[in-house]
Amino acid sequence: MTPILDMAGISVTFPGVKALDKAMLTVLPGEVHGLVGENGAGKSTLIKVLAGVYAPDEGVVSLGDEKHISTLTPNLVHTAGVRFIHQELHLVPHFTVAESVFMGQEISGRFGLDKSTMNARTEDFLRETLNADISPRTLIRDLGTAERKLVQISRALIDGRATLVVFDEPTAPLASDEVDRLFAAIGGLKSKGIAMIYVSHYLREITHISDRVTVLRNGKAVKVFNEVSDQITDPMISAMVGREIAEMFPKKENTSNKKLFEARELSGMGFSQVNFDVAAGEVLGIAGLVGSGREELIDTIYGLLPVTSGSMTLKAEAYNPKRPAKAVKAGVALVPRDRRHDGLVLDQPVIDNINLASLEEVSTVLMEKRGVAKNRAEAMANQLDLRPRNVTMIPRLLSGGNQQKVVLGRWLAKGGDLFILDEPTVGVDVGAKVEIYALIRELAAQGSAVIVSSGDPLELLGLSDRIMVLQRGFLAASHDAKDVNVDSLVALTTGGSSGAIE
Amino acid sequence: MKWLLRYSFLLVIAACIVFFSFWNPVFLSAGNQMNILEGSAILLIVALGMTLVVAMGGIDLSVGIALDFGAAFAVVALKEYDAAWYVAILAGIVGGCLIGLLNAVLIVWLNVSAFMATLGTFFIGSSVQRIFTNGGGPISHRRMPQEYRDLAVGDFGGVPTEVLIAGFVLILYFIFLERSILGKRIHAIGLQPTAALIAGVEVKKIIFASFIIAGATCAIGGLIASANIRMFTPLSGFSYLLDAIAAVFIGASMHPRGRPNVMGTLVGVLFLGILANGLNLMGLNFNTKDALSGVILVLALAFAIGQRRLTSLRKGQT
Ligand SMILES: Nc1ncnc2c1ncn2[C@@H]1O[C@H](COP(=O)(O)OP(=O)(O)OP(=O)(O)O)[C@@H](O)[C@H]1O
Ligand SMILES: [Mg+2]
């Protein structure tokens, strides 16, 4: 079988980094090809070479029967039938589904735009190819994230000329029950004979849907798995990180049980009458589907949303921050779920991002002491094993896991009593995950209270001492982590309904 | 090479200087150099206020109004209330602060966008001036205290006071915006306000204060202008608005990451000053001069921004 895509010997160099070093990737017609690797391994760079965004220093890309040596352009790639589903959504909230799908490729009839044809074709495509039932007249802003993802896919594929579709971390913004819908859609594409490249850090997804897998490490394709099953997870991880990972999760050593934070009958936008507490030295996990009030609860504790009734106590004092600055002053830190938008100032150097919450500590009489600031940032970069270890770089150019380390570094530098981490490992590779988990337990061991909110049941089980489950804004359950397993936790979050992936 | 690209705008300026001095050697004379500096002092002060606001992610269309209010408050204090010169200066600065306060209230409390809020302030401020002066007649004050007059016509060791004042404001702004931790926070707000908020920055307070500081700064320009012509001319501040915006964006185009910055603004202001002065010496008529300086400005900006895009493309950023 001639491959539909063959990339061979691809090298790309950025100032100071060899992002790709003679990397290769071969995709056969009609297969789903998983592409995995640590943060910074070069996955996105390889995809961007294919997209014609970066010209490689060396290497050959063959699409079908044509060989292209650094002559790929976005247009040429599009004409060849390659489509990209980027991680970001880029949809206009007040457009309808059909308008979004046909944006830039409208069908015009005799009297301007032919809306009915566009509506009909959108509906057909969504139903027949993606197995989704969405009305083409719905507004984007009324759709959930998974449905928006499907709209984004339809937009790339509606012209029916796609032969190869590239997904770059498509499930990162999705809750576990939404992932199923996306997989159903991918199944639909596959049955139409369309080949796919699937980039993800969720190895369970990779083994679930791929036919073959390529592993990148340090810009090289270190391994290709031609057979995929659950058994390859461990070899895949060791190929990714270049070593064995013995334990994903660190030991839990909960020492104290002095209450540090307490919420009594707390209500806010999207949740009501929630009671819970966290002790110093404890990690509390919060589970819940999208819409369970998990995000709102966290935003309320951090002063981003108002308390409507009930009360909070921090270190035995009444606590009700009206804005994040107050929360920070009281000793609370938030690692937000959307690090690119809320966590980092992407275009300010790493030094400034690490010091942003504690600028007073690197200044005299309000003047920044640049040397001190730099030393502090460098110490943090060493502690967190930031790669590359260059604190003058802007976070925009860092890979996902390293961006997250910068956000963590800011709060480690600042210190705090209550750390709230919202989806701390989305888009983060296994190796960095292990490091971040260790850090979180370390924070607890040093006497902080930690709240981890996550959509990943394994993460919650491995990391937390206790897990509380939110359902439609109410506290549905609260258990010792010892007393639950993945199945029972999923059952608790979904309220017993099935359909969630393991 | 990197240096060359980054400072390409300085090359444009150098080219202008060479061109103008060939055309008319007077251009290079010490006296004319001082003319350029003196002519740029007020614009520099206003443009610095604008730099602050743009660095914070906003825009201030009411800088001219703040300048007018500065002049008006000071002249009225001198004329109607026989105020001492330093009281008049304070009154003028309070006038500028009021304009900044109005912007701040609209933007921070009422959540109006900076563009709309300062445009509103611009209209309100213009009407107030017209009403107050019965349709825009100037308020002149011949018997101005010499100390106040000296703001514009005095000198220290041969350096005109207005140049010294502008230099002083420049240094303050440099320290404030580029070296202090408040400046760090302002830049963070300008780049990503939610990220700054979540990092614990008092975003609203800083925005509030910054608009007031910008208003006060522009009022200093108004003091100098009124001392120079010994009167308050309503709506005269407007002429600085577009030049101030141009200077800030020229400055930003020189920054490696395209950020508004104090030293860049200085270069932008000097460039505009040199351009105006040089074209004047060429003896062109008013309209040609205006058109020509517009064309040169656009070309220079296109050049500077194009250069930057080239460097970043080479690094593979998109
Ligand atoms: N425009 C750029 N300029 C400089 N370095 C870059 C640029 N883009 C990527 N890099 C570097 O190249 C390497 C590969 O990055 P890439 O984004 O391809 O990683 P990735 O495998 O997609 O990681 P992640 O899983 O975190 O998305 C990293 O070290 C990254 O910091
Ligand atoms: Mg990537």
PDB file of N, CA and C in Angstrom, chain A residues 258-261 278-284 314 331 416-421 443-444 446-451:
ATOM      1  N   LYS A 258      -5.590  19.685  60.697  1.00  0.00           N
ATOM      2  CA  LYS A 258      -6.072  20.981  61.146  1.00  0.00           C
ATOM      3  C   LYS A 258      -6.810  21.636  59.981  1.00  0.00           C
ATOM      4  N   LYS A 259      -8.061  21.969  60.204  1.00  0.00           N
ATOM      5  CA  LYS A 259      -8.850  22.572  59.126  1.00  0.00           C
ATOM      6  C   LYS A 259      -8.247  23.900  58.692  1.00  0.00           C
ATOM      7  N   LEU A 260      -8.082  24.081  57.385  1.00  0.00           N
ATOM      8  CA  LEU A 260      -7.503  25.326  56.916  1.00  0.00           C
ATOM      9  C   LEU A 260      -8.529  26.162  56.176  1.00  0.00           C
ATOM     10  N   PHE A 261      -9.339  25.465  55.391  1.00  0.00           N
ATOM     11  CA  PHE A 261     -10.377  26.173  54.641  1.00  0.00           C
ATOM     12  C   PHE A 261     -11.691  25.447  54.828  1.00  0.00           C
ATOM     13  N   VAL A 278     -11.057  21.651  53.834  1.00  0.00           N
ATOM     14  CA  VAL A 278      -9.759  21.085  53.470  1.00  0.00           C
ATOM     15  C   VAL A 278      -8.818  21.352  54.627  1.00  0.00           C
ATOM     16  N   ALA A 279      -8.018  20.341  54.977  1.00  0.00           N
ATOM     17  CA  ALA A 279      -7.073  20.514  56.068  1.00  0.00           C
ATOM     18  C   ALA A 279      -5.695  20.837  55.514  1.00  0.00           C
ATOM     19  N   ALA A 280      -4.879  21.439  56.357  1.00  0.00           N
ATOM     20  CA  ALA A 280      -3.481  21.638  55.990  1.00  0.00           C
ATOM     21  C   ALA A 280      -2.872  20.264  55.743  1.00  0.00           C
ATOM     22  N   GLY A 281      -2.102  20.138  54.680  1.00  0.00           N
ATOM     23  CA  GLY A 281      -1.464  18.858  54.397  1.00  0.00           C
ATOM     24  C   GLY A 281      -2.326  17.887  53.623  1.00  0.00           C
ATOM     25  N   GLU A 282      -3.493  18.350  53.219  1.00  0.00           N
ATOM     26  CA  GLU A 282      -4.419  17.447  52.541  1.00  0.00           C
ATOM     27  C   GLU A 282      -4.623  17.870  51.082  1.00  0.00           C
ATOM     28  N   VAL A 283      -4.861  16.880  50.228  1.00  0.00           N
ATOM     29  CA  VAL A 283      -5.246  17.181  48.849  1.00  0.00           C
ATOM     30  C   VAL A 283      -6.700  16.756  48.676  1.00  0.00           C
ATOM     31  N   LEU A 284      -7.547  17.722  48.338  1.00  0.00           N
ATOM     32  CA  LEU A 284      -8.954  17.433  48.119  1.00  0.00           C
ATOM     33  C   LEU A 284      -9.225  17.468  46.618  1.00  0.00           C
ATOM     34  N   LEU A 314     -11.079  30.911  56.208  1.00  0.00           N
ATOM     35  CA  LEU A 314      -9.704  30.555  55.863  1.00  0.00           C
ATOM     36  C   LEU A 314      -8.848  30.821  57.087  1.00  0.00           C
ATOM     37  N   GLY A 331      -3.495  34.502  50.925  1.00  0.00           N
ATOM     38  CA  GLY A 331      -2.693  33.285  50.871  1.00  0.00           C
ATOM     39  C   GLY A 331      -3.276  32.189  49.993  1.00  0.00           C
ATOM     40  N   GLY A 416       1.944  30.007  49.639  1.00  0.00           N
ATOM     41  CA  GLY A 416       0.531  30.213  49.953  1.00  0.00           C
ATOM     42  C   GLY A 416       0.029  29.131  50.879  1.00  0.00           C
ATOM     43  N   ASP A 417      -1.153  29.333  51.408  1.00  0.00           N
ATOM     44  CA  ASP A 417      -1.718  28.353  52.330  1.00  0.00           C
ATOM     45  C   ASP A 417      -2.693  27.424  51.628  1.00  0.00           C
ATOM     46  N   LEU A 418      -3.419  27.987  50.663  1.00  0.00           N
ATOM     47  CA  LEU A 418      -4.401  27.183  49.933  1.00  0.00           C
ATOM     48  C   LEU A 418      -4.083  27.261  48.440  1.00  0.00           C
ATOM     49  N   PHE A 419      -3.750  26.132  47.851  1.00  0.00           N
ATOM     50  CA  PHE A 419      -3.475  26.081  46.419  1.00  0.00           C
ATOM     51  C   PHE A 419      -4.655  25.435  45.710  1.00  0.00           C
ATOM     52  N   ILE A 420      -5.179  26.124  44.703  1.00  0.00           N
ATOM     53  CA  ILE A 420      -6.271  25.559  43.927  1.00  0.00           C
ATOM     54  C   ILE A 420      -5.750  25.284  42.531  1.00  0.00           C
ATOM     55  N   LEU A 421      -5.855  24.052  42.091  1.00  0.00           N
ATOM     56  CA  LEU A 421      -5.374  23.715  40.761  1.00  0.00           C
ATOM     57  C   LEU A 421      -6.535  23.199  39.935  1.00  0.00           C
ATOM     58  N   LEU A 443       3.681  20.189  48.040  1.00  0.00           N
ATOM     59  CA  LEU A 443       3.017  21.363  48.615  1.00  0.00           C
ATOM     60  C   LEU A 443       2.225  20.972  49.848  1.00  0.00           C
ATOM     61  N   ALA A 444       1.501  19.860  49.735  1.00  0.00           N
ATOM     62  CA  ALA A 444       0.697  19.399  50.861  1.00  0.00           C
ATOM     63  C   ALA A 444       1.606  18.993  52.020  1.00  0.00           C
ATOM     64  N   GLN A 446       4.322  20.143  52.806  1.00  0.00           N
ATOM     65  CA  GLN A 446       4.877  21.320  53.491  1.00  0.00           C
ATOM     66  C   GLN A 446       3.818  22.094  54.258  1.00  0.00           C
ATOM     67  N   GLY A 447       2.602  21.565  54.304  1.00  0.00           N
ATOM     68  CA  GLY A 447       1.602  22.161  55.178  1.00  0.00           C
ATOM     69  C   GLY A 447       0.562  23.028  54.490  1.00  0.00           C
ATOM     70  N   SER A 448       0.573  23.054  53.163  1.00  0.00           N
ATOM     71  CA  SER A 448      -0.492  23.791  52.481  1.00  0.00           C
ATOM     72  C   SER A 448      -1.691  22.878  52.293  1.00  0.00           C
ATOM     73  N   ALA A 449      -2.846  23.487  52.115  1.00  0.00           N
ATOM     74  CA  ALA A 449      -4.014  22.723  51.704  1.00  0.00           C
ATOM     75  C   ALA A 449      -4.116  22.838  50.191  1.00  0.00           C
ATOM     76  N   VAL A 450      -4.500  21.742  49.521  1.00  0.00           N
ATOM     77  CA  VAL A 450      -4.543  21.759  48.066  1.00  0.00           C
ATOM     78  C   VAL A 450      -5.906  21.270  47.582  1.00  0.00           C
ATOM     79  N   ILE A 451      -6.478  22.009  46.643  1.00  0.00           N
ATOM     80  CA  ILE A 451      -7.717  21.565  45.997  1.00  0.00           C
ATOM     81  C   ILE A 451      -7.403  21.308  44.534  1.00  0.00           C
TER      82      ILE A 451
END
